[in-house]
Amino acid sequence: MGSGLNTALQLYSIRTLSEPLPEIVRRVGAAGYDGVEFAHRFQEESPRDIATALDDVGLEPAAVHADLPEVEAALDGESDLLVRCRTVGCDTLVIPHLSASELRTRSDIRSLCHRLRDAAAGLEACDMQLGYHTGRRTFRPFLPDAAGQLIDETPVPIAVGEYTHQLLTTLRAPDPTTIPSETPMWNLVARTTPAELMFEPEVAEIREAGYDPRALFSLCGDRTSMVHLRDVSPAGLFQGYEDVPHGVGVVDMDGVLDAASDAGVDWVIYENELDSDPTAKIDHGMETLERLLDRSDLSRSPTRMPATSS
């Protein structure tokens, strides 16, 4: 392709496919991808069979998604997650989600970063690294510590608190080109080192949060080795976004890939949350990545930030 970016499929995109995971890996390899990123089913099936399938089709395991409590439990010897990773030759665990309660206030983020640093140290001792798949919650401004405590101590449904925080963020209309210091995302970068935490930008989540994904590449520098490609479109005022086919929505795919290449990203990972045939997604993902990467390679230009969001 000429871009130097490797292609992978996030297997959570095809979670409705009922075949054994090794057979799914073989399907992905036959479609032409360079690698796969594992999700929940990785911890349910034989790692030796998965490793054999990877070898059979020449695929690399880009990463394994696992929630932070799962990573911590594995480091405490309470699961075989790390053994599974070693068996298939994967050295990267990526946290796919962080809860709202871990991100509301500066006090929350200090506690979270302490946990992340401890987990990263444990993984480093196992020759592994920790990553975070960036969700939209990390781009919302902090609440005052007192407000976070009030939410914890009053019987307000979690969904109500989440919606209120989202509404306040929407009304604030952030500058899309700069991620401010009063957000969890900025603090995750500032309070951890490159050796402790790398980042996997999920471009649709960043766009939903009101920022240009290239702003995160600027913030993280060389701490991004993977990027998730997904597209979304506004569903209406205060109604959030909905998934759409890649290139149809508001994510500037070419701009993202240019920024990813400039940042030295290794993996471009196709993610598709549309309710469609999982086997068709495999082929569509490879076709989409080939088209986007070829176009990005042919139309290289200096990465520029837009003045306003669309």
mmCIF file of C-alpha atoms in Angstrom:
data_model
loop_
_atom_site.group_PDB
_atom_site.id
_atom_site.type_symbol
_atom_site.label_atom_id
_atom_site.label_comp_id
_atom_site.label_asym_id
_atom_site.label_seq_id
_atom_site.Cartn_x
_atom_site.Cartn_y
_atom_site.Cartn_z
ATOM 1 C CA MET A 1 0.000 0.000 0.000
ATOM 2 C CA GLY A 2 2.941 2.295 0.412
ATOM 3 C CA SER A 3 1.693 4.012 3.565
ATOM 4 C CA GLY A 4 3.657 1.888 6.043
ATOM 5 C CA LEU A 5 0.505 1.288 8.117
ATOM 6 C CA ASN A 6 -0.519 -2.256 9.004
ATOM 7 C CA THR A 7 -4.186 -3.269 8.792
ATOM 8 C CA ALA A 8 -6.161 -5.122 11.441
ATOM 9 C CA LEU A 9 -9.739 -6.007 12.313
ATOM 10 C CA GLN A 10 -11.196 -5.485 15.784
ATOM 11 C CA LEU A 11 -12.901 -8.816 16.330
ATOM 12 C CA TYR A 12 -15.594 -7.296 18.530
ATOM 13 C CA SER A 13 -17.040 -5.934 15.279
ATOM 14 C CA ILE A 14 -17.957 -9.483 14.241
ATOM 15 C CA ARG A 15 -18.923 -10.826 17.675
ATOM 16 C CA THR A 16 -22.211 -12.218 16.310
ATOM 17 C CA LEU A 17 -20.286 -14.696 14.156
ATOM 18 C CA SER A 18 -20.802 -18.027 15.911
ATOM 19 C CA GLU A 19 -17.797 -19.897 14.525
ATOM 20 C CA PRO A 20 -14.916 -20.867 16.830
ATOM 21 C CA LEU A 21 -12.404 -18.060 17.236
ATOM 22 C CA PRO A 22 -9.569 -19.904 15.419
ATOM 23 C CA GLU A 23 -11.797 -20.251 12.352
ATOM 24 C CA ILE A 24 -12.689 -16.568 12.530
ATOM 25 C CA VAL A 25 -8.973 -15.752 12.644
ATOM 26 C CA ARG A 26 -8.474 -17.810 9.498
ATOM 27 C CA ARG A 27 -11.303 -15.921 7.767
ATOM 28 C CA VAL A 28 -9.657 -12.617 8.650
ATOM 29 C CA GLY A 29 -6.300 -13.808 7.363
ATOM 30 C CA ALA A 30 -7.829 -14.987 4.091
ATOM 31 C CA ALA A 31 -9.344 -11.518 3.587
ATOM 32 C CA GLY A 32 -5.871 -9.962 3.506
ATOM 33 C CA TYR A 33 -5.451 -8.203 6.843
ATOM 34 C CA ASP A 34 -2.047 -7.980 8.523
ATOM 35 C CA GLY A 35 -3.402 -8.593 12.015
ATOM 36 C CA VAL A 36 -6.301 -8.864 14.434
ATOM 37 C CA GLU A 37 -7.230 -7.191 17.688
ATOM 38 C CA PHE A 38 -8.876 -9.548 20.174
ATOM 39 C CA ALA A 39 -11.766 -8.748 22.502
ATOM 40 C CA HIS A 40 -13.952 -10.712 24.941
ATOM 41 C CA ARG A 41 -13.894 -14.144 23.282
ATOM 42 C CA PHE A 42 -10.123 -14.304 23.528
ATOM 43 C CA GLN A 43 -10.464 -15.363 27.168
ATOM 44 C CA GLU A 44 -12.992 -18.089 26.383
ATOM 45 C CA GLU A 45 -11.237 -20.282 23.787
ATOM 46 C CA SER A 46 -8.031 -22.283 23.494
ATOM 47 C CA PRO A 47 -5.023 -19.951 23.134
ATOM 48 C CA ARG A 48 -3.004 -22.734 21.507
ATOM 49 C CA ASP A 49 -5.643 -23.164 18.811
ATOM 50 C CA ILE A 50 -5.732 -19.402 18.315
ATOM 51 C CA ALA A 51 -1.930 -19.291 18.033
ATOM 52 C CA THR A 52 -2.007 -22.079 15.445
ATOM 53 C CA ALA A 53 -4.614 -20.209 13.410
ATOM 54 C CA LEU A 54 -2.563 -17.005 13.533
ATOM 55 C CA ASP A 55 0.487 -18.893 12.275
ATOM 56 C CA ASP A 56 -1.503 -20.673 9.564
ATOM 57 C CA VAL A 57 -2.594 -17.414 7.938
ATOM 58 C CA GLY A 58 0.338 -15.184 8.896
ATOM 59 C CA LEU A 59 -1.588 -12.770 11.111
ATOM 60 C CA GLU A 60 -0.097 -10.708 13.935
ATOM 61 C CA PRO A 61 -1.980 -10.168 17.228
ATOM 62 C CA ALA A 62 -2.035 -6.362 17.395
ATOM 63 C CA ALA A 63 -3.505 -6.246 20.912
ATOM 64 C CA VAL A 64 -6.009 -7.768 23.329
ATOM 65 C CA HIS A 65 -8.800 -5.644 24.820
ATOM 66 C CA ALA A 66 -9.302 -6.244 28.546
ATOM 67 C CA ASP A 67 -10.899 -4.025 31.202
ATOM 68 C CA LEU A 68 -8.638 -2.629 33.908
ATOM 69 C CA PRO A 69 -10.034 -4.913 36.675
ATOM 70 C CA GLU A 70 -9.308 -7.901 34.398
ATOM 71 C CA VAL A 71 -5.733 -6.725 33.895
ATOM 72 C CA GLU A 72 -5.296 -6.204 37.637
ATOM 73 C CA ALA A 73 -6.742 -9.643 38.393
ATOM 74 C CA ALA A 74 -4.369 -11.237 35.891
ATOM 75 C CA LEU A 75 -1.391 -9.502 37.508
ATOM 76 C CA ASP A 76 -2.569 -10.860 40.870
ATOM 77 C CA GLY A 77 -2.584 -14.373 39.426
ATOM 78 C CA GLU A 78 -6.368 -14.662 39.448
ATOM 79 C CA SER A 79 -6.699 -15.446 35.727
ATOM 80 C CA ASP A 80 -4.634 -16.839 32.876
ATOM 81 C CA LEU A 81 -4.955 -13.734 30.686
ATOM 82 C CA LEU A 82 -1.203 -13.056 30.616
ATOM 83 C CA VAL A 83 -0.429 -16.697 29.818
ATOM 84 C CA ARG A 84 -2.933 -16.548 26.973
ATOM 85 C CA CYS A 85 -1.256 -13.423 25.605
ATOM 86 C CA ARG A 86 2.180 -15.024 25.712
ATOM 87 C CA THR A 87 0.843 -18.142 24.012
ATOM 88 C CA VAL A 88 -0.411 -16.195 21.001
ATOM 89 C CA GLY A 89 2.564 -13.817 20.934
ATOM 90 C CA CYS A 90 0.715 -10.649 21.977
ATOM 91 C CA ASP A 91 2.526 -8.076 24.123
ATOM 92 C CA THR A 92 -0.135 -5.345 24.369
ATOM 93 C CA LEU A 93 -3.219 -5.145 26.575
ATOM 94 C CA VAL A 94 -5.615 -2.281 25.821
ATOM 95 C CA ILE A 95 -8.297 -1.048 28.212
ATOM 96 C CA PRO A 96 -11.410 -0.566 26.040
ATOM 97 C CA HIS A 97 -13.599 1.322 28.524
ATOM 98 C CA LEU A 98 -13.360 3.386 31.693
ATOM 99 C CA SER A 99 -16.413 4.007 33.853
ATOM 100 C CA ALA A 100 -17.865 7.467 34.418
ATOM 101 C CA SER A 101 -17.100 7.181 38.150
ATOM 102 C CA GLU A 102 -13.376 6.962 37.354
ATOM 103 C CA LEU A 103 -13.364 10.145 35.268
ATOM 104 C CA ARG A 104 -15.682 12.736 36.860
ATOM 105 C CA THR A 105 -13.243 14.764 38.956
ATOM 106 C CA ARG A 106 -9.539 15.531 39.293
ATOM 107 C CA SER A 107 -9.514 13.369 42.402
ATOM 108 C CA ASP A 108 -10.940 10.488 40.363
ATOM 109 C CA ILE A 109 -8.283 10.826 37.674
ATOM 110 C CA ARG A 110 -5.463 10.925 40.226
ATOM 111 C CA SER A 111 -6.680 7.628 41.674
ATOM 112 C CA LEU A 112 -7.113 6.129 38.229
ATOM 113 C CA CYS A 113 -3.624 7.116 37.107
ATOM 114 C CA HIS A 114 -2.178 5.504 40.227
ATOM 115 C CA ARG A 115 -3.892 2.242 39.267
ATOM 116 C CA LEU A 116 -2.730 2.543 35.666
ATOM 117 C CA ARG A 117 0.873 3.114 36.692
ATOM 118 C CA ASP A 118 0.769 0.062 38.977
ATOM 119 C CA ALA A 119 -0.739 -2.092 36.230
ATOM 120 C CA ALA A 120 1.808 -0.840 33.715
ATOM 121 C CA ALA A 121 4.683 -1.684 36.075
ATOM 122 C CA GLY A 122 3.330 -5.193 36.497
ATOM 123 C CA LEU A 123 2.991 -5.665 32.752
ATOM 124 C CA GLU A 124 6.462 -4.260 32.097
ATOM 125 C CA ALA A 125 7.864 -6.991 34.325
ATOM 126 C CA CYS A 126 6.165 -9.447 31.947
ATOM 127 C CA ASP A 127 7.541 -7.667 28.838
ATOM 128 C CA MET A 128 4.096 -6.331 28.032
ATOM 129 C CA GLN A 129 2.645 -2.837 27.653
ATOM 130 C CA LEU A 130 -0.623 -1.166 28.632
ATOM 131 C CA GLY A 131 -2.840 0.931 26.393
ATOM 132 C CA TYR A 132 -6.110 2.833 26.564
ATOM 133 C CA HIS A 133 -8.748 2.885 23.818
ATOM 134 C CA THR A 134 -9.965 6.479 24.039
ATOM 135 C CA GLY A 135 -13.662 6.822 24.870
ATOM 136 C CA ARG A 136 -15.739 9.983 24.696
ATOM 137 C CA ARG A 137 -16.097 10.220 28.485
ATOM 138 C CA THR A 138 -12.427 11.115 28.832
ATOM 139 C CA PHE A 139 -12.984 14.303 26.807
ATOM 140 C CA ARG A 140 -15.712 15.757 29.032
ATOM 141 C CA PRO A 141 -14.643 18.503 31.441
ATOM 142 C CA PHE A 142 -14.150 17.638 35.078
ATOM 143 C CA LEU A 143 -16.866 18.238 37.610
ATOM 144 C CA PRO A 144 -15.833 19.858 40.908
ATOM 145 C CA ASP A 145 -14.805 17.285 43.524
ATOM 146 C CA ALA A 146 -17.832 18.252 45.626
ATOM 147 C CA ALA A 147 -20.178 17.526 42.718
ATOM 148 C CA GLY A 148 -18.631 14.104 42.208
ATOM 149 C CA GLN A 149 -19.073 13.330 45.891
ATOM 150 C CA LEU A 150 -22.702 14.486 45.742
ATOM 151 C CA ILE A 151 -23.416 12.136 42.840
ATOM 152 C CA ASP A 152 -21.874 9.253 44.787
ATOM 153 C CA GLU A 153 -23.883 10.002 47.927
ATOM 154 C CA THR A 154 -27.327 10.665 46.419
ATOM 155 C CA PRO A 155 -29.695 8.143 44.837
ATOM 156 C CA VAL A 156 -29.421 9.658 41.333
ATOM 157 C CA PRO A 157 -29.542 7.012 38.597
ATOM 158 C CA ILE A 158 -26.205 6.639 36.841
ATOM 159 C CA ALA A 159 -27.822 7.359 33.471
ATOM 160 C CA VAL A 160 -29.143 10.702 34.721
ATOM 161 C CA GLY A 161 -25.729 11.822 35.934
ATOM 162 C CA GLU A 162 -24.174 10.662 32.684
ATOM 163 C CA TYR A 163 -26.720 12.532 30.568
ATOM 164 C CA THR A 164 -26.329 15.723 32.607
ATOM 165 C CA HIS A 165 -22.553 15.652 32.205
ATOM 166 C CA GLN A 166 -22.935 15.036 28.470
ATOM 167 C CA LEU A 167 -25.410 17.894 28.145
ATOM 168 C CA LEU A 168 -23.077 20.310 29.922
ATOM 169 C CA THR A 169 -20.278 19.290 27.578
ATOM 170 C CA THR A 170 -22.455 19.841 24.514
ATOM 171 C CA LEU A 171 -23.515 23.303 25.675
ATOM 172 C CA ARG A 172 -19.919 24.228 26.339
ATOM 173 C CA ALA A 173 -19.029 23.893 22.598
ATOM 174 C CA PRO A 174 -15.314 23.045 22.974
ATOM 175 C CA ASP A 175 -12.602 24.220 20.599
ATOM 176 C CA PRO A 176 -12.217 21.103 18.410
ATOM 177 C CA THR A 177 -8.502 21.662 17.823
ATOM 178 C CA THR A 178 -7.311 21.633 21.438
ATOM 179 C CA ILE A 179 -7.960 19.160 24.240
ATOM 180 C CA PRO A 180 -8.002 21.262 27.441
ATOM 181 C CA SER A 181 -6.241 20.503 30.693
ATOM 182 C CA GLU A 182 -9.533 20.216 32.613
ATOM 183 C CA THR A 183 -10.363 16.931 30.860
ATOM 184 C CA PRO A 184 -9.471 13.397 31.955
ATOM 185 C CA MET A 185 -7.821 12.771 28.572
ATOM 186 C CA TRP A 186 -5.303 15.578 28.995
ATOM 187 C CA ASN A 187 -4.542 14.353 32.488
ATOM 188 C CA LEU A 188 -4.096 10.735 31.408
ATOM 189 C CA VAL A 189 -1.346 11.926 29.070
ATOM 190 C CA ALA A 190 0.206 14.315 31.581
ATOM 191 C CA ARG A 191 0.094 12.010 34.611
ATOM 192 C CA THR A 192 1.580 8.922 32.926
ATOM 193 C CA THR A 193 4.780 8.352 30.983
ATOM 194 C CA PRO A 194 5.170 6.850 27.504
ATOM 195 C CA ALA A 195 6.561 3.723 29.136
ATOM 196 C CA GLU A 196 3.467 3.397 31.327
ATOM 197 C CA LEU A 197 0.578 4.052 28.955
ATOM 198 C CA MET A 198 0.095 4.195 25.215
ATOM 199 C CA PHE A 199 -3.080 5.356 23.503
ATOM 200 C CA GLU A 200 -5.360 3.859 20.884
ATOM 201 C CA PRO A 201 -7.410 6.767 19.464
ATOM 202 C CA GLU A 202 -10.992 5.754 18.633
ATOM 203 C CA VAL A 203 -11.710 8.461 16.102
ATOM 204 C CA ALA A 204 -15.513 8.258 16.192
ATOM 205 C CA GLU A 205 -15.560 8.574 19.990
ATOM 206 C CA ILE A 206 -13.272 11.609 19.806
ATOM 207 C CA ARG A 207 -15.457 13.189 17.141
ATOM 208 C CA GLU A 208 -18.585 12.524 19.209
ATOM 209 C CA ALA A 209 -16.931 14.322 22.113
ATOM 210 C CA GLY A 210 -16.615 17.446 19.947
ATOM 211 C CA TYR A 211 -12.934 17.270 19.012
ATOM 212 C CA ASP A 212 -11.027 16.703 15.826
ATOM 213 C CA PRO A 213 -9.213 13.350 16.230
ATOM 214 C CA ARG A 214 -6.018 14.999 15.057
ATOM 215 C CA ALA A 215 -6.022 17.003 18.284
ATOM 216 C CA LEU A 216 -5.345 13.792 20.185
ATOM 217 C CA PHE A 217 -2.445 12.857 17.926
ATOM 218 C CA SER A 218 -0.979 16.291 18.639
ATOM 219 C CA LEU A 219 -1.439 15.810 22.379
ATOM 220 C CA CYS A 220 -0.074 12.263 22.542
ATOM 221 C CA GLY A 221 2.879 12.622 20.175
ATOM 222 C CA ASP A 222 4.523 9.251 19.633
ATOM 223 C CA ARG A 223 2.384 7.500 22.261
ATOM 224 C CA THR A 224 -0.083 6.204 19.651
ATOM 225 C CA SER A 225 0.780 2.904 18.002
ATOM 226 C CA MET A 226 -2.770 1.990 16.920
ATOM 227 C CA VAL A 227 -5.842 3.852 15.702
ATOM 228 C CA HIS A 228 -9.455 2.649 15.478
ATOM 229 C CA LEU A 229 -11.379 3.667 12.370
ATOM 230 C CA ARG A 230 -15.134 4.024 12.820
ATOM 231 C CA ASP A 231 -17.522 6.660 11.454
ATOM 232 C CA VAL A 232 -20.575 8.394 12.928
ATOM 233 C CA SER A 233 -23.148 11.016 12.018
ATOM 234 C CA PRO A 234 -25.212 13.343 14.265
ATOM 235 C CA ALA A 235 -28.595 11.872 15.161
ATOM 236 C CA GLY A 236 -30.131 15.223 16.160
ATOM 237 C CA LEU A 237 -29.779 17.953 18.774
ATOM 238 C CA PHE A 238 -28.935 16.360 22.162
ATOM 239 C CA GLN A 239 -29.521 12.914 20.631
ATOM 240 C CA GLY A 240 -25.901 11.970 20.173
ATOM 241 C CA TYR A 241 -24.499 10.198 17.147
ATOM 242 C CA GLU A 242 -25.244 7.067 15.192
ATOM 243 C CA ASP A 243 -22.904 4.668 13.423
ATOM 244 C CA VAL A 244 -22.658 5.028 9.652
ATOM 245 C CA PRO A 245 -20.493 3.405 6.960
ATOM 246 C CA HIS A 246 -16.902 4.579 6.861
ATOM 247 C CA GLY A 247 -16.529 7.795 4.875
ATOM 248 C CA VAL A 248 -20.216 8.729 5.059
ATOM 249 C CA GLY A 249 -20.158 10.510 8.432
ATOM 250 C CA VAL A 250 -18.326 13.392 10.057
ATOM 251 C CA VAL A 251 -14.935 11.739 10.640
ATOM 252 C CA ASP A 252 -12.269 13.045 8.255
ATOM 253 C CA MET A 253 -10.774 9.664 7.409
ATOM 254 C CA ASP A 254 -8.018 11.000 5.156
ATOM 255 C CA GLY A 255 -6.988 13.597 7.732
ATOM 256 C CA VAL A 256 -6.921 10.939 10.448
ATOM 257 C CA LEU A 257 -4.712 8.645 8.395
ATOM 258 C CA ASP A 258 -2.328 11.445 7.508
ATOM 259 C CA ALA A 259 -2.036 12.330 11.197
ATOM 260 C CA ALA A 260 -1.609 8.657 12.130
ATOM 261 C CA SER A 261 1.206 8.256 9.626
ATOM 262 C CA ASP A 262 2.903 11.427 10.875
ATOM 263 C CA ALA A 263 2.647 10.105 14.459
ATOM 264 C CA GLY A 264 4.325 6.813 13.548
ATOM 265 C CA VAL A 265 1.237 4.672 14.135
ATOM 266 C CA ASP A 266 1.793 0.987 13.347
ATOM 267 C CA TRP A 267 -1.771 -0.324 13.150
ATOM 268 C CA VAL A 268 -4.951 0.977 11.519
ATOM 269 C CA ILE A 269 -7.794 -1.081 12.971
ATOM 270 C CA TYR A 270 -11.195 -1.369 11.316
ATOM 271 C CA GLU A 271 -14.144 -1.224 13.687
ATOM 272 C CA ASN A 272 -17.780 -1.535 12.589
ATOM 273 C CA GLU A 273 -20.721 -1.395 15.013
ATOM 274 C CA LEU A 274 -23.423 -1.425 12.338
ATOM 275 C CA ASP A 275 -26.014 -4.192 12.539
ATOM 276 C CA SER A 276 -24.951 -6.028 9.393
ATOM 277 C CA ASP A 277 -23.676 -9.408 8.236
ATOM 278 C CA PRO A 278 -20.440 -10.127 10.152
ATOM 279 C CA THR A 279 -18.860 -12.052 7.265
ATOM 280 C CA ALA A 280 -19.555 -9.110 4.943
ATOM 281 C CA LYS A 281 -17.918 -6.808 7.484
ATOM 282 C CA ILE A 282 -14.653 -8.725 7.182
ATOM 283 C CA ASP A 283 -14.411 -8.124 3.430
ATOM 284 C CA HIS A 284 -15.801 -4.590 3.657
ATOM 285 C CA GLY A 285 -13.215 -3.708 6.275
ATOM 286 C CA MET A 286 -10.310 -4.837 4.134
ATOM 287 C CA GLU A 287 -11.695 -3.049 1.065
ATOM 288 C CA THR A 288 -12.242 0.116 3.103
ATOM 289 C CA LEU A 289 -8.764 0.118 4.604
ATOM 290 C CA GLU A 290 -7.108 -0.521 1.241
ATOM 291 C CA ARG A 291 -9.073 2.322 -0.367
ATOM 292 C CA LEU A 292 -8.408 4.776 2.444
ATOM 293 C CA LEU A 293 -4.738 3.944 2.794
ATOM 294 C CA ASP A 294 -4.129 4.166 -0.952
ATOM 295 C CA ARG A 295 -5.918 7.528 -1.078
ATOM 296 C CA SER A 296 -4.033 8.794 1.963
ATOM 297 C CA ASP A 297 -0.714 7.775 0.440
ATOM 298 C CA LEU A 298 -1.497 9.533 -2.842
ATOM 299 C CA SER A 299 -2.759 12.747 -1.311
ATOM 300 C CA ARG A 300 -0.213 13.440 1.403
ATOM 301 C CA SER A 301 -0.220 17.006 2.670
ATOM 302 C CA PRO A 302 0.824 18.732 5.907
ATOM 303 C CA THR A 303 -1.628 17.952 8.689
ATOM 304 C CA ARG A 304 -3.756 21.025 9.430
ATOM 305 C CA MET A 305 -6.371 21.541 12.083
ATOM 306 C CA PRO A 306 -9.777 22.926 11.086
ATOM 307 C CA ALA A 307 -10.937 26.247 12.467
ATOM 308 C CA THR A 308 -14.356 24.887 13.422
ATOM 309 C CA SER A 309 -16.056 21.532 13.784
ATOM 310 C CA SER A 310 -18.670 20.437 11.310
#
